[in-house]
């Protein structure tokens, strides 16, 4: 059974921004931005499996990621093209290294 993934155009920009406002979710998005598809269990950001699953769910429901089931495994990828089309420059701004003040 594939998880529910909303049409990105139906997701309010505030939901996208709220999903990106968490440090762990931002780390996941940064890892996914390197390209490709990753097993959901490959993200080890110092959180429990349940917390990681929660963060992946928030990203998926905000339209930032796609999840594909393969047997008992789940693979996640960033919806980069769709996000760039709907919110030009958003991911570049969020993912760019911060300069010290």
PDB file of N, CA and C in Angstrom:
ATOM      1  N   UNK A   1       0.840  -1.178   0.000  1.00  0.00           N
ATOM      2  CA  UNK A   1       0.000   0.000   0.000  1.00  0.00           C
ATOM      3  C   UNK A   1       0.887   1.244   0.000  1.00  0.00           C
ATOM      4  N   UNK A   2       0.661   2.107  -0.958  1.00  0.00           N
ATOM      5  CA  UNK A   2       1.436   3.343  -1.064  1.00  0.00           C
ATOM      6  C   UNK A   2       0.875   4.389  -0.100  1.00  0.00           C
ATOM      7  N   UNK A   3       1.750   5.141   0.552  1.00  0.00           N
ATOM      8  CA  UNK A   3       1.272   6.189   1.455  1.00  0.00           C
ATOM      9  C   UNK A   3       0.640   7.335   0.674  1.00  0.00           C
ATOM     10  N   UNK A   4      -0.256   8.059   1.332  1.00  0.00           N
ATOM     11  CA  UNK A   4      -0.917   9.203   0.698  1.00  0.00           C
ATOM     12  C   UNK A   4       0.102  10.314   0.446  1.00  0.00           C
ATOM     13  N   UNK A   5       0.106  10.807  -0.781  1.00  0.00           N
ATOM     14  CA  UNK A   5       0.959  11.935  -1.153  1.00  0.00           C
ATOM     15  C   UNK A   5       0.084  12.976  -1.821  1.00  0.00           C
ATOM     16  N   UNK A   6       0.007  14.162  -1.243  1.00  0.00           N
ATOM     17  CA  UNK A   6      -0.883  15.179  -1.793  1.00  0.00           C
ATOM     18  C   UNK A   6      -0.354  15.766  -3.098  1.00  0.00           C
ATOM     19  N   UNK A   7      -1.271  16.314  -3.861  1.00  0.00           N
ATOM     20  CA  UNK A   7      -0.890  17.110  -5.021  1.00  0.00           C
ATOM     21  C   UNK A   7      -0.230  18.362  -4.448  1.00  0.00           C
ATOM     22  N   UNK A   8       0.979  18.646  -4.852  1.00  0.00           N
ATOM     23  CA  UNK A   8       1.732  19.758  -4.276  1.00  0.00           C
ATOM     24  C   UNK A   8       1.000  21.089  -4.437  1.00  0.00           C
ATOM     25  N   UNK A   9       0.279  21.267  -5.526  1.00  0.00           N
ATOM     26  CA  UNK A   9      -0.453  22.512  -5.749  1.00  0.00           C
ATOM     27  C   UNK A   9      -1.566  22.710  -4.713  1.00  0.00           C
ATOM     28  N   UNK A  10      -2.022  21.625  -4.093  1.00  0.00           N
ATOM     29  CA  UNK A  10      -3.077  21.710  -3.087  1.00  0.00           C
ATOM     30  C   UNK A  10      -2.537  21.964  -1.682  1.00  0.00           C
ATOM     31  N   UNK A  11      -1.232  21.917  -1.519  1.00  0.00           N
ATOM     32  CA  UNK A  11      -0.610  22.110  -0.202  1.00  0.00           C
ATOM     33  C   UNK A  11      -0.309  23.593  -0.012  1.00  0.00           C
ATOM     34  N   UNK A  12      -0.804  24.193   1.075  1.00  0.00           N
ATOM     35  CA  UNK A  12      -0.489  25.609   1.313  1.00  0.00           C
ATOM     36  C   UNK A  12       1.014  25.803   1.529  1.00  0.00           C
ATOM     37  N   UNK A  13       1.534  26.906   1.035  1.00  0.00           N
ATOM     38  CA  UNK A  13       2.963  27.194   1.198  1.00  0.00           C
ATOM     39  C   UNK A  13       3.334  27.222   2.683  1.00  0.00           C
ATOM     40  N   UNK A  14       2.403  27.580   3.549  1.00  0.00           N
ATOM     41  CA  UNK A  14       2.692  27.598   4.983  1.00  0.00           C
ATOM     42  C   UNK A  14       3.003  26.191   5.502  1.00  0.00           C
ATOM     43  N   UNK A  15       2.366  25.161   4.933  1.00  0.00           N
ATOM     44  CA  UNK A  15       2.657  23.776   5.333  1.00  0.00           C
ATOM     45  C   UNK A  15       4.049  23.372   4.886  1.00  0.00           C
ATOM     46  N   UNK A  16       4.431  23.797   3.691  1.00  0.00           N
ATOM     47  CA  UNK A  16       5.778  23.505   3.181  1.00  0.00           C
ATOM     48  C   UNK A  16       6.820  24.180   4.076  1.00  0.00           C
ATOM     49  N   UNK A  17       6.592  25.451   4.386  1.00  0.00           N
ATOM     50  CA  UNK A  17       7.535  26.192   5.223  1.00  0.00           C
ATOM     51  C   UNK A  17       7.602  25.622   6.636  1.00  0.00           C
ATOM     52  N   UNK A  18       6.461  25.218   7.181  1.00  0.00           N
ATOM     53  CA  UNK A  18       6.444  24.627   8.529  1.00  0.00           C
ATOM     54  C   UNK A  18       7.223  23.318   8.553  1.00  0.00           C
ATOM     55  N   UNK A  19       7.094  22.522   7.494  1.00  0.00           N
ATOM     56  CA  UNK A  19       7.835  21.257   7.427  1.00  0.00           C
ATOM     57  C   UNK A  19       9.336  21.512   7.374  1.00  0.00           C
ATOM     58  N   UNK A  20       9.735  22.575   6.703  1.00  0.00           N
ATOM     59  CA  UNK A  20      11.156  22.904   6.581  1.00  0.00           C
ATOM     60  C   UNK A  20      11.721  23.607   7.807  1.00  0.00           C
ATOM     61  N   UNK A  21      10.859  23.984   8.732  1.00  0.00           N
ATOM     62  CA  UNK A  21      11.291  24.761   9.896  1.00  0.00           C
ATOM     63  C   UNK A  21      11.939  23.909  10.986  1.00  0.00           C
ATOM     64  N   UNK A  22      11.877  22.613  10.865  1.00  0.00           N
ATOM     65  CA  UNK A  22      12.461  21.723  11.870  1.00  0.00           C
ATOM     66  C   UNK A  22      13.864  21.311  11.446  1.00  0.00           C
ATOM     67  N   UNK A  23      14.808  21.330  12.374  1.00  0.00           N
ATOM     68  CA  UNK A  23      16.205  21.022  12.054  1.00  0.00           C
ATOM     69  C   UNK A  23      16.395  19.608  11.506  1.00  0.00           C
ATOM     70  N   UNK A  24      15.735  18.616  12.091  1.00  0.00           N
ATOM     71  CA  UNK A  24      15.897  17.236  11.615  1.00  0.00           C
ATOM     72  C   UNK A  24      15.311  17.095  10.215  1.00  0.00           C
ATOM     73  N   UNK A  25      14.129  17.663   9.989  1.00  0.00           N
ATOM     74  CA  UNK A  25      13.532  17.581   8.654  1.00  0.00           C
ATOM     75  C   UNK A  25      14.393  18.316   7.626  1.00  0.00           C
ATOM     76  N   UNK A  26      14.968  19.417   8.021  1.00  0.00           N
ATOM     77  CA  UNK A  26      15.850  20.150   7.114  1.00  0.00           C
ATOM     78  C   UNK A  26      17.090  19.311   6.783  1.00  0.00           C
ATOM     79  N   UNK A  27      17.611  18.591   7.748  1.00  0.00           N
ATOM     80  CA  UNK A  27      18.748  17.697   7.485  1.00  0.00           C
ATOM     81  C   UNK A  27      18.354  16.589   6.507  1.00  0.00           C
ATOM     82  N   UNK A  28      17.143  16.065   6.660  1.00  0.00           N
ATOM     83  CA  UNK A  28      16.668  15.026   5.747  1.00  0.00           C
ATOM     84  C   UNK A  28      16.555  15.598   4.338  1.00  0.00           C
ATOM     85  N   UNK A  29      15.975  16.788   4.199  1.00  0.00           N
ATOM     86  CA  UNK A  29      15.825  17.425   2.891  1.00  0.00           C
ATOM     87  C   UNK A  29      17.190  17.692   2.280  1.00  0.00           C
ATOM     88  N   UNK A  30      18.151  18.136   3.083  1.00  0.00           N
ATOM     89  CA  UNK A  30      19.504  18.362   2.571  1.00  0.00           C
ATOM     90  C   UNK A  30      20.111  17.069   2.040  1.00  0.00           C
ATOM     91  N   UNK A  31      19.918  15.984   2.763  1.00  0.00           N
ATOM     92  CA  UNK A  31      20.445  14.690   2.313  1.00  0.00           C
ATOM     93  C   UNK A  31      19.763  14.258   1.018  1.00  0.00           C
ATOM     94  N   UNK A  32      18.454  14.436   0.941  1.00  0.00           N
ATOM     95  CA  UNK A  32      17.715  14.051  -0.260  1.00  0.00           C
ATOM     96  C   UNK A  32      18.061  14.927  -1.453  1.00  0.00           C
ATOM     97  N   UNK A  33      18.440  16.165  -1.196  1.00  0.00           N
ATOM     98  CA  UNK A  33      18.764  17.102  -2.279  1.00  0.00           C
ATOM     99  C   UNK A  33      20.011  16.674  -3.044  1.00  0.00           C
ATOM    100  N   UNK A  34      20.801  15.782  -2.468  1.00  0.00           N
ATOM    101  CA  UNK A  34      21.980  15.277  -3.170  1.00  0.00           C
ATOM    102  C   UNK A  34      21.569  14.419  -4.356  1.00  0.00           C
ATOM    103  N   UNK A  35      20.302  14.048  -4.414  1.00  0.00           N
ATOM    104  CA  UNK A  35      19.772  13.310  -5.557  1.00  0.00           C
ATOM    105  C   UNK A  35      19.545  11.858  -5.263  1.00  0.00           C
ATOM    106  N   UNK A  36      18.635  11.295  -6.013  1.00  0.00           N
ATOM    107  CA  UNK A  36      18.366   9.871  -5.884  1.00  0.00           C
ATOM    108  C   UNK A  36      17.300   9.555  -4.865  1.00  0.00           C
ATOM    109  N   UNK A  37      17.220   8.289  -4.593  1.00  0.00           N
ATOM    110  CA  UNK A  37      16.212   7.739  -3.705  1.00  0.00           C
ATOM    111  C   UNK A  37      16.949   7.028  -2.573  1.00  0.00           C
ATOM    112  N   UNK A  38      16.461   7.184  -1.354  1.00  0.00           N
ATOM    113  CA  UNK A  38      17.149   6.621  -0.197  1.00  0.00           C
ATOM    114  C   UNK A  38      16.196   5.768   0.626  1.00  0.00           C
ATOM    115  N   UNK A  39      16.695   4.684   1.206  1.00  0.00           N
ATOM    116  CA  UNK A  39      15.852   3.912   2.116  1.00  0.00           C
ATOM    117  C   UNK A  39      15.501   4.776   3.326  1.00  0.00           C
ATOM    118  N   UNK A  40      14.263   4.693   3.775  1.00  0.00           N
ATOM    119  CA  UNK A  40      13.829   5.513   4.909  1.00  0.00           C
ATOM    120  C   UNK A  40      14.683   5.266   6.151  1.00  0.00           C
ATOM    121  N   UNK A  41      15.156   4.042   6.325  1.00  0.00           N
ATOM    122  CA  UNK A  41      15.963   3.711   7.494  1.00  0.00           C
ATOM    123  C   UNK A  41      17.385   4.224   7.440  1.00  0.00           C
ATOM    124  N   UNK A  42      17.773   4.865   6.349  1.00  0.00           N
ATOM    125  CA  UNK A  42      19.163   5.306   6.216  1.00  0.00           C
ATOM    126  C   UNK A  42      19.434   6.654   6.871  1.00  0.00           C
ATOM    127  N   UNK A  43      18.403   7.306   7.366  1.00  0.00           N
ATOM    128  CA  UNK A  43      18.587   8.619   7.987  1.00  0.00           C
ATOM    129  C   UNK A  43      18.801   8.456   9.485  1.00  0.00           C
ATOM    130  N   UNK A  44      20.009   8.750   9.919  1.00  0.00           N
ATOM    131  CA  UNK A  44      20.383   8.609  11.329  1.00  0.00           C
ATOM    132  C   UNK A  44      20.770   9.981  11.870  1.00  0.00           C
ATOM    133  N   UNK A  45      19.827  10.743  12.287  1.00  0.00           N
ATOM    134  CA  UNK A  45      20.115  12.098  12.762  1.00  0.00           C
ATOM    135  C   UNK A  45      19.952  12.212  14.271  1.00  0.00           C
ATOM    136  N   UNK A  46      20.264  11.142  14.975  1.00  0.00           N
ATOM    137  CA  UNK A  46      20.208  11.175  16.431  1.00  0.00           C
ATOM    138  C   UNK A  46      18.798  11.146  16.986  1.00  0.00           C
ATOM    139  N   UNK A  47      17.866  10.587  16.206  1.00  0.00           N
ATOM    140  CA  UNK A  47      16.488  10.469  16.676  1.00  0.00           C
ATOM    141  C   UNK A  47      16.063   9.012  16.602  1.00  0.00           C
ATOM    142  N   UNK A  48      15.024   8.673  17.337  1.00  0.00           N
ATOM    143  CA  UNK A  48      14.536   7.300  17.336  1.00  0.00           C
ATOM    144  C   UNK A  48      13.870   6.976  16.005  1.00  0.00           C
ATOM    145  N   UNK A  49      13.624   5.695  15.782  1.00  0.00           N
ATOM    146  CA  UNK A  49      12.964   5.250  14.558  1.00  0.00           C
ATOM    147  C   UNK A  49      11.569   5.867  14.444  1.00  0.00           C
ATOM    148  N   UNK A  50      10.858   5.925  15.542  1.00  0.00           N
ATOM    149  CA  UNK A  50       9.507   6.505  15.535  1.00  0.00           C
ATOM    150  C   UNK A  50       9.554   7.996  15.202  1.00  0.00           C
ATOM    151  N   UNK A  51      10.516   8.705  15.758  1.00  0.00           N
ATOM    152  CA  UNK A  51      10.648  10.134  15.471  1.00  0.00           C
ATOM    153  C   UNK A  51      11.048  10.358  14.019  1.00  0.00           C
ATOM    154  N   UNK A  52      11.943   9.534  13.524  1.00  0.00           N
ATOM    155  CA  UNK A  52      12.339   9.622  12.114  1.00  0.00           C
ATOM    156  C   UNK A  52      11.133   9.393  11.217  1.00  0.00           C
ATOM    157  N   UNK A  53      10.330   8.391  11.523  1.00  0.00           N
ATOM    158  CA  UNK A  53       9.123   8.108  10.748  1.00  0.00           C
ATOM    159  C   UNK A  53       8.168   9.292  10.772  1.00  0.00           C
ATOM    160  N   UNK A  54       8.043   9.909  11.932  1.00  0.00           N
ATOM    161  CA  UNK A  54       7.183  11.099  12.045  1.00  0.00           C
ATOM    162  C   UNK A  54       7.682  12.215  11.134  1.00  0.00           C
ATOM    163  N   UNK A  55       8.972  12.479  11.166  1.00  0.00           N
ATOM    164  CA  UNK A  55       9.537  13.541  10.327  1.00  0.00           C
ATOM    165  C   UNK A  55       9.341  13.243   8.838  1.00  0.00           C
ATOM    166  N   UNK A  56       9.532  11.999   8.440  1.00  0.00           N
ATOM    167  CA  UNK A  56       9.324  11.619   7.042  1.00  0.00           C
ATOM    168  C   UNK A  56       7.859  11.777   6.643  1.00  0.00           C
ATOM    169  N   UNK A  57       6.955  11.478   7.565  1.00  0.00           N
ATOM    170  CA  UNK A  57       5.522  11.649   7.302  1.00  0.00           C
ATOM    171  C   UNK A  57       5.179  13.127   7.126  1.00  0.00           C
ATOM    172  N   UNK A  58       5.728  13.977   7.975  1.00  0.00           N
ATOM    173  CA  UNK A  58       5.472  15.417   7.863  1.00  0.00           C
ATOM    174  C   UNK A  58       5.968  15.933   6.512  1.00  0.00           C
ATOM    175  N   UNK A  59       7.155  15.520   6.105  1.00  0.00           N
ATOM    176  CA  UNK A  59       7.701  15.941   4.806  1.00  0.00           C
ATOM    177  C   UNK A  59       6.828  15.450   3.653  1.00  0.00           C
ATOM    178  N   UNK A  60       6.367  14.210   3.748  1.00  0.00           N
ATOM    179  CA  UNK A  60       5.519  13.652   2.695  1.00  0.00           C
ATOM    180  C   UNK A  60       4.183  14.384   2.624  1.00  0.00           C
ATOM    181  N   UNK A  61       3.562  14.619   3.768  1.00  0.00           N
ATOM    182  CA  UNK A  61       2.256  15.272   3.790  1.00  0.00           C
ATOM    183  C   UNK A  61       2.333  16.744   3.397  1.00  0.00           C
ATOM    184  N   UNK A  62       3.510  17.343   3.514  1.00  0.00           N
ATOM    185  CA  UNK A  62       3.704  18.728   3.079  1.00  0.00           C
ATOM    186  C   UNK A  62       4.063  18.787   1.590  1.00  0.00           C
ATOM    187  N   UNK A  63       4.134  17.628   0.950  1.00  0.00           N
ATOM    188  CA  UNK A  63       4.409  17.590  -0.480  1.00  0.00           C
ATOM    189  C   UNK A  63       5.871  17.696  -0.852  1.00  0.00           C
ATOM    190  N   UNK A  64       6.758  17.578   0.113  1.00  0.00           N
ATOM    191  CA  UNK A  64       8.189  17.720  -0.160  1.00  0.00           C
ATOM    192  C   UNK A  64       8.842  16.437  -0.667  1.00  0.00           C
ATOM    193  N   UNK A  65       8.281  15.290  -0.320  1.00  0.00           N
ATOM    194  CA  UNK A  65       8.899  14.025  -0.694  1.00  0.00           C
ATOM    195  C   UNK A  65       7.887  13.071  -1.310  1.00  0.00           C
ATOM    196  N   UNK A  66       8.421  12.086  -2.004  1.00  0.00           N
ATOM    197  CA  UNK A  66       7.645  10.951  -2.508  1.00  0.00           C
ATOM    198  C   UNK A  66       8.204   9.703  -1.843  1.00  0.00           C
ATOM    199  N   UNK A  67       7.318   8.794  -1.487  1.00  0.00           N
ATOM    200  CA  UNK A  67       7.719   7.547  -0.863  1.00  0.00           C
ATOM    201  C   UNK A  67       7.252   6.396  -1.733  1.00  0.00           C
ATOM    202  N   UNK A  68       8.162   5.467  -1.981  1.00  0.00           N
ATOM    203  CA  UNK A  68       7.858   4.294  -2.802  1.00  0.00           C
ATOM    204  C   UNK A  68       8.051   3.043  -1.958  1.00  0.00           C
ATOM    205  N   UNK A  69       7.062   2.167  -1.987  1.00  0.00           N
ATOM    206  CA  UNK A  69       7.158   0.899  -1.273  1.00  0.00           C
ATOM    207  C   UNK A  69       7.724  -0.160  -2.200  1.00  0.00           C
ATOM    208  N   UNK A  70       8.642  -0.947  -1.661  1.00  0.00           N
ATOM    209  CA  UNK A  70       9.212  -2.086  -2.383  1.00  0.00           C
ATOM    210  C   UNK A  70       9.314  -3.237  -1.389  1.00  0.00           C
ATOM    211  N   UNK A  71       8.323  -4.109  -1.414  1.00  0.00           N
ATOM    212  CA  UNK A  71       8.280  -5.172  -0.414  1.00  0.00           C
ATOM    213  C   UNK A  71       8.034  -4.559   0.953  1.00  0.00           C
ATOM    214  N   UNK A  72       8.910  -4.868   1.895  1.00  0.00           N
ATOM    215  CA  UNK A  72       8.767  -4.307   3.237  1.00  0.00           C
ATOM    216  C   UNK A  72       9.576  -3.023   3.410  1.00  0.00           C
ATOM    217  N   UNK A  73      10.277  -2.618   2.382  1.00  0.00           N
ATOM    218  CA  UNK A  73      11.102  -1.410   2.450  1.00  0.00           C
ATOM    219  C   UNK A  73      10.366  -0.214   1.877  1.00  0.00           C
ATOM    220  N   UNK A  74      10.757   0.957   2.354  1.00  0.00           N
ATOM    221  CA  UNK A  74      10.227   2.221   1.843  1.00  0.00           C
ATOM    222  C   UNK A  74      11.411   3.069   1.395  1.00  0.00           C
ATOM    223  N   UNK A  75      11.246   3.710   0.244  1.00  0.00           N
ATOM    224  CA  UNK A  75      12.286   4.577  -0.304  1.00  0.00           C
ATOM    225  C   UNK A  75      11.708   5.967  -0.485  1.00  0.00           C
ATOM    226  N   UNK A  76      12.508   6.957  -0.178  1.00  0.00           N
ATOM    227  CA  UNK A  76      12.034   8.339  -0.219  1.00  0.00           C
ATOM    228  C   UNK A  76      12.934   9.163  -1.131  1.00  0.00           C
ATOM    229  N   UNK A  77      12.314  10.135  -1.798  1.00  0.00           N
ATOM    230  CA  UNK A  77      13.068  11.063  -2.633  1.00  0.00           C
ATOM    231  C   UNK A  77      12.407  12.426  -2.555  1.00  0.00           C
ATOM    232  N   UNK A  78      13.177  13.437  -2.861  1.00  0.00           N
ATOM    233  CA  UNK A  78      12.713  14.817  -2.851  1.00  0.00           C
ATOM    234  C   UNK A  78      11.938  15.105  -4.132  1.00  0.00           C
ATOM    235  N   UNK A  79      10.866  15.851  -4.027  1.00  0.00           N
ATOM    236  CA  UNK A  79      10.071  16.244  -5.201  1.00  0.00           C
ATOM    237  C   UNK A  79      10.636  17.560  -5.752  1.00  0.00           C
ATOM    238  N   UNK A  80      11.905  17.557  -6.037  1.00  0.00           N
ATOM    239  CA  UNK A  80      12.644  18.773  -6.386  1.00  0.00           C
ATOM    240  C   UNK A  80      12.063  19.505  -7.596  1.00  0.00           C
ATOM    241  N   UNK A  81      11.815  18.794  -8.675  1.00  0.00           N
ATOM    242  CA  UNK A  81      11.308  19.446  -9.884  1.00  0.00           C
ATOM    243  C   UNK A  81       9.960  20.123  -9.635  1.00  0.00           C
ATOM    244  N   UNK A  82       9.077  19.419  -8.949  1.00  0.00           N
ATOM    245  CA  UNK A  82       7.761  19.979  -8.655  1.00  0.00           C
ATOM    246  C   UNK A  82       7.872  21.196  -7.737  1.00  0.00           C
ATOM    247  N   UNK A  83       8.720  21.086  -6.723  1.00  0.00           N
ATOM    248  CA  UNK A  83       8.905  22.198  -5.781  1.00  0.00           C
ATOM    249  C   UNK A  83       9.512  23.410  -6.477  1.00  0.00           C
ATOM    250  N   UNK A  84      10.499  23.177  -7.318  1.00  0.00           N
ATOM    251  CA  UNK A  84      11.129  24.287  -8.034  1.00  0.00           C
ATOM    252  C   UNK A  84      10.155  24.964  -8.999  1.00  0.00           C
ATOM    253  N   UNK A  85       9.259  24.174  -9.585  1.00  0.00           N
ATOM    254  CA  UNK A  85       8.279  24.736 -10.503  1.00  0.00           C
ATOM    255  C   UNK A  85       7.244  25.583  -9.751  1.00  0.00           C
ATOM    256  N   UNK A  86       6.771  25.078  -8.610  1.00  0.00           N
ATOM    257  CA  UNK A  86       5.720  25.764  -7.860  1.00  0.00           C
ATOM    258  C   UNK A  86       6.262  26.889  -6.982  1.00  0.00           C
ATOM    259  N   UNK A  87       7.434  26.671  -6.398  1.00  0.00           N
ATOM    260  CA  UNK A  87       8.049  27.654  -5.497  1.00  0.00           C
ATOM    261  C   UNK A  87       9.484  27.912  -5.940  1.00  0.00           C
ATOM    262  N   UNK A  88       9.677  28.633  -7.046  1.00  0.00           N
ATOM    263  CA  UNK A  88      11.024  28.850  -7.580  1.00  0.00           C
ATOM    264  C   UNK A  88      11.955  29.485  -6.544  1.00  0.00           C
ATOM    265  N   UNK A  89      13.119  28.879  -6.388  1.00  0.00           N
ATOM    266  CA  UNK A  89      14.145  29.416  -5.502  1.00  0.00           C
ATOM    267  C   UNK A  89      14.007  29.027  -4.039  1.00  0.00           C
ATOM    268  N   UNK A  90      12.877  28.458  -3.648  1.00  0.00           N
ATOM    269  CA  UNK A  90      12.674  28.131  -2.230  1.00  0.00           C
ATOM    270  C   UNK A  90      13.708  27.133  -1.731  1.00  0.00           C
ATOM    271  N   UNK A  91      13.839  26.000  -2.416  1.00  0.00           N
ATOM    272  CA  UNK A  91      14.799  24.994  -1.948  1.00  0.00           C
ATOM    273  C   UNK A  91      16.228  25.506  -2.008  1.00  0.00           C
ATOM    274  N   UNK A  92      16.571  26.244  -3.049  1.00  0.00           N
ATOM    275  CA  UNK A  92      17.929  26.800  -3.125  1.00  0.00           C
ATOM    276  C   UNK A  92      18.208  27.695  -1.930  1.00  0.00           C
ATOM    277  N   UNK A  93      17.233  28.518  -1.563  1.00  0.00           N
ATOM    278  CA  UNK A  93      17.413  29.416  -0.422  1.00  0.00           C
ATOM    279  C   UNK A  93      17.545  28.652   0.885  1.00  0.00           C
ATOM    280  N   UNK A  94      16.731  27.632   1.050  1.00  0.00           N
ATOM    281  CA  UNK A  94      16.741  26.852   2.295  1.00  0.00           C
ATOM    282  C   UNK A  94      17.989  25.985   2.394  1.00  0.00           C
ATOM    283  N   UNK A  95      18.438  25.452   1.273  1.00  0.00           N
ATOM    284  CA  UNK A  95      19.554  24.523   1.281  1.00  0.00           C
ATOM    285  C   UNK A  95      20.934  25.166   1.181  1.00  0.00           C
ATOM    286  N   UNK A  96      20.961  26.449   0.834  1.00  0.00           N
ATOM    287  CA  UNK A  96      22.263  27.102   0.709  1.00  0.00           C
ATOM    288  C   UNK A  96      22.904  27.232   2.089  1.00  0.00           C
ATOM    289  N   UNK A  97      24.234  27.122   2.130  1.00  0.00           N
ATOM    290  CA  UNK A  97      24.932  27.252   3.418  1.00  0.00           C
ATOM    291  C   UNK A  97      24.699  28.638   4.006  1.00  0.00           C
ATOM    292  N   UNK A  98      24.509  28.648   5.309  1.00  0.00           N
ATOM    293  CA  UNK A  98      24.306  29.923   5.996  1.00  0.00           C
ATOM    294  C   UNK A  98      25.647  30.585   6.234  1.00  0.00           C
ATOM    295  N   UNK A  99      25.676  31.874   6.018  1.00  0.00           N
ATOM    296  CA  UNK A  99      26.891  32.626   6.304  1.00  0.00           C
ATOM    297  C   UNK A  99      26.791  33.199   7.702  1.00  0.00           C
ATOM    298  N   UNK A 100      27.880  33.179   8.460  1.00  0.00           N
ATOM    299  CA  UNK A 100      27.840  33.707   9.814  1.00  0.00           C
ATOM    300  C   UNK A 100      27.539  35.213   9.792  1.00  0.00           C
ATOM    301  N   UNK A 101      26.816  35.642  10.792  1.00  0.00           N
ATOM    302  CA  UNK A 101      26.434  37.074  10.884  1.00  0.00           C
ATOM    303  C   UNK A 101      27.592  37.931  11.325  1.00  0.00           C
TER     304      UNK A 101
END
